């Protein structure tokens, strides 16, 4: 009988699966990358993969979470009070995040064919709920900063996170929206979202 992995070995293998998966997904795309490709690069048996992830879709989602954490951190650490207009600072951050999404092949891969639908179907409700909670937690520090400065924010973090998530999904439909009007359209959406959610106190 094969020996089990120690905690340290499990941690190393999981990290390696994420790293190798990220490289192969970036190079070949989600559909053309299979579990055997990943496990060969890690140096483990294909069946061992399932000790760490339930499916290729789950691994991809975990990698996406890491990519999205980079976006969330922009909200968490943003010093929006360096400029005279904090709301404009937030709008600038959202513009920067759009650019990051456009340049990120792993995120854009979601909108090739039915990739997103396929992935979501394979994920547990618990994993998806955790993802949504992470979005909410990420914006709470920024909302608290604004409230301390006298701004009025009536919506709960969960709803604001949902609105922003919907907005970023739009950025992945540039062709459908129309490339010639896309940038201007996103600017208008940003203005509507921020001005609608964040009110200046009297």
Coordinates of N, CA and C in Angstrom, one line a residue, residues 125-193:
X125 N -22.1 24.6 -4.2 CA -22.7 25.8 -3.7 C -21.8 26.5 -2.6
X126 N -21.2 25.7 -1.8 CA -20.4 26.2 -0.7 C -19.2 27.0 -1.2
X127 N -18.5 26.4 -2.3 CA -17.4 27.1 -2.8 C -17.8 28.4 -3.5
X128 N -18.9 28.4 -4.2 CA -19.4 29.7 -4.8 C -19.8 30.7 -3.7
X129 N -20.4 30.3 -2.7 CA -20.8 31.2 -1.6 C -19.6 31.8 -0.9
X130 N -18.5 31.0 -0.7 CA -17.3 31.5 -0.2 C -16.7 32.6 -1.1
X131 N -16.8 32.4 -2.4 CA -16.3 33.3 -3.4 C -17.1 34.6 -3.2
X132 N -18.4 34.6 -3.1 CA -19.2 35.8 -3.0 C -18.9 36.5 -1.7
X133 N -18.6 35.7 -0.6 CA -18.3 36.3 0.7 C -17.0 37.1 0.6
X134 N -16.0 36.5 -0.1 CA -14.7 37.1 -0.2 C -14.8 38.5 -0.9
X135 N -15.7 38.5 -1.9 CA -15.9 39.8 -2.6 C -16.5 40.9 -1.6
X136 N -17.4 40.4 -0.8 CA -18.0 41.3 0.2 C -16.9 41.8 1.2
X137 N -16.2 40.9 1.7 CA -15.2 41.2 2.8 C -14.1 42.2 2.2
X138 N -13.8 42.0 0.9 CA -12.8 42.9 0.3 C -13.1 44.3 0.3
X139 N -14.4 44.6 0.1 CA -14.8 46.1 0.0 C -15.1 46.7 1.3
X140 N -15.3 45.9 2.4 CA -15.7 46.5 3.7 C -14.7 47.5 4.2
X141 N -13.4 47.3 4.1 CA -12.5 48.3 4.6 C -12.6 49.7 3.9
X142 N -12.9 49.6 2.6 CA -13.0 50.9 1.8 C -14.3 51.6 2.2
X143 N -15.4 50.8 2.4 CA -16.7 51.4 2.8 C -16.6 52.0 4.2
X144 N -15.8 51.4 5.1 CA -15.6 51.9 6.4 C -14.8 53.3 6.4
X145 N -13.8 53.3 5.5 CA -13.1 54.6 5.4 C -14.0 55.7 4.9
X146 N -14.9 55.4 3.9 CA -15.8 56.4 3.4 C -16.8 56.9 4.5
X147 N -17.3 56.0 5.2 CA -18.3 56.3 6.3 C -17.6 57.2 7.3
X148 N -16.4 56.9 7.7 CA -15.7 57.7 8.7 C -15.5 59.2 8.2
X149 N -15.4 59.3 6.9 CA -15.2 60.6 6.3 C -16.6 61.4 6.1
X150 N -17.7 60.7 6.5 CA -19.0 61.4 6.4 C -19.8 61.0 5.2
X151 N -19.3 60.1 4.3 CA -20.1 59.7 3.2 C -21.2 58.7 3.6
X152 N -22.3 58.8 2.9 CA -23.5 57.9 3.2 C -23.5 56.8 2.2
X153 N -23.5 55.5 2.7 CA -23.6 54.4 1.9 C -24.7 53.5 2.4
X154 N -25.8 53.4 1.7 CA -27.0 52.7 2.2 C -27.0 51.2 1.9
X155 N -26.4 50.8 0.8 CA -26.4 49.4 0.5 C -25.4 48.6 1.3
X156 N -25.8 47.3 1.5 CA -25.0 46.4 2.3 C -23.8 46.0 1.4
X157 N -22.7 45.6 2.0 CA -21.5 45.1 1.3 C -21.8 44.0 0.3
X158 N -22.7 43.1 0.6 CA -23.0 42.0 -0.3 C -23.6 42.5 -1.6
X159 N -24.5 43.5 -1.4 CA -25.2 44.1 -2.6 C -24.2 44.9 -3.5
X160 N -23.3 45.7 -2.8 CA -22.3 46.4 -3.5 C -21.4 45.5 -4.3
X161 N -21.0 44.4 -3.6 CA -20.1 43.4 -4.3 C -20.8 42.8 -5.5
X162 N -22.1 42.5 -5.3 CA -22.8 42.0 -6.5 C -22.9 42.9 -7.6
X163 N -23.1 44.2 -7.3 CA -23.2 45.2 -8.4 C -21.8 45.3 -9.1
X164 N -20.8 45.4 -8.3 CA -19.4 45.5 -9.0 C -19.1 44.2 -9.8
X165 N -19.5 43.0 -9.2 CA -19.3 41.8 -10.0 C -20.0 41.8 -11.3
X166 N -21.3 42.3 -11.3 CA -22.0 42.4 -12.5 C -21.4 43.4 -13.5
X167 N -20.8 44.5 -13.0 CA -20.1 45.4 -13.8 C -18.9 44.8 -14.5
X168 N -18.1 44.1 -13.7 CA -16.9 43.5 -14.3 C -17.2 42.4 -15.3
X169 N -18.4 41.8 -15.1 CA -18.8 40.8 -16.2 C -19.0 41.5 -17.5
X170 N -19.5 42.7 -17.4 CA -19.8 43.5 -18.7 C -18.5 43.7 -19.4
X171 N -17.4 43.9 -18.7 CA -16.1 44.2 -19.3 C -15.6 43.1 -20.2
X172 N -16.2 41.9 -20.0 CA -15.7 40.8 -20.8 C -16.6 40.6 -22.0
X173 N -17.4 41.5 -22.3 CA -18.3 41.5 -23.5 C -18.1 42.7 -24.4
X174 N -16.8 43.0 -24.6 CA -16.5 44.2 -25.4 C -17.0 44.2 -26.8
X175 N -16.9 43.0 -27.5 CA -17.4 42.9 -28.8 C -18.9 43.1 -28.9
X176 N -19.6 42.4 -27.9 CA -21.1 42.5 -28.0 C -21.5 43.9 -27.7
X177 N -20.9 44.6 -26.8 CA -21.3 46.0 -26.5 C -20.9 46.9 -27.6
X178 N -19.8 46.7 -28.3 CA -19.4 47.5 -29.4 C -18.0 48.1 -29.0
X179 N -17.0 47.7 -29.7 CA -15.6 48.2 -29.4 C -15.5 49.7 -29.5
X180 N -16.2 50.3 -30.5 CA -16.0 51.7 -30.7 C -16.6 52.5 -29.6
X181 N -17.6 52.0 -28.8 CA -18.2 52.8 -27.8 C -17.9 52.2 -26.4
X182 N -17.1 51.1 -26.4 CA -16.9 50.4 -25.1 C -16.3 51.2 -24.0
X183 N -15.2 51.9 -24.2 CA -14.6 52.7 -23.2 C -15.5 53.8 -22.6
X184 N -16.2 54.5 -23.5 CA -17.1 55.5 -23.1 C -18.3 54.9 -22.3
X185 N -18.7 53.8 -22.7 CA -19.8 53.1 -22.0 C -19.4 52.7 -20.6
X186 N -18.2 52.1 -20.5 CA -17.7 51.7 -19.1 C -17.6 52.9 -18.2
X187 N -17.1 54.1 -18.8 CA -17.0 55.3 -18.0 C -18.3 55.7 -17.4
X188 N -19.3 55.7 -18.3 CA -20.7 56.1 -17.9 C -21.2 55.2 -16.8
X189 N -21.0 53.9 -17.0 CA -21.4 52.9 -15.9 C -20.7 53.1 -14.6
X190 N -19.4 53.4 -14.7 CA -18.7 53.7 -13.4 C -19.3 54.9 -12.7
X191 N -19.5 56.0 -13.5 CA -20.1 57.2 -12.9 C -21.5 56.9 -12.2
X192 N -22.3 56.1 -12.9 CA -23.6 55.8 -12.4 C -23.5 54.9 -11.2
X193 N -22.6 54.0 -11.2 CA -22.5 53.1 -10.0 C -22.0 53.8 -8.8

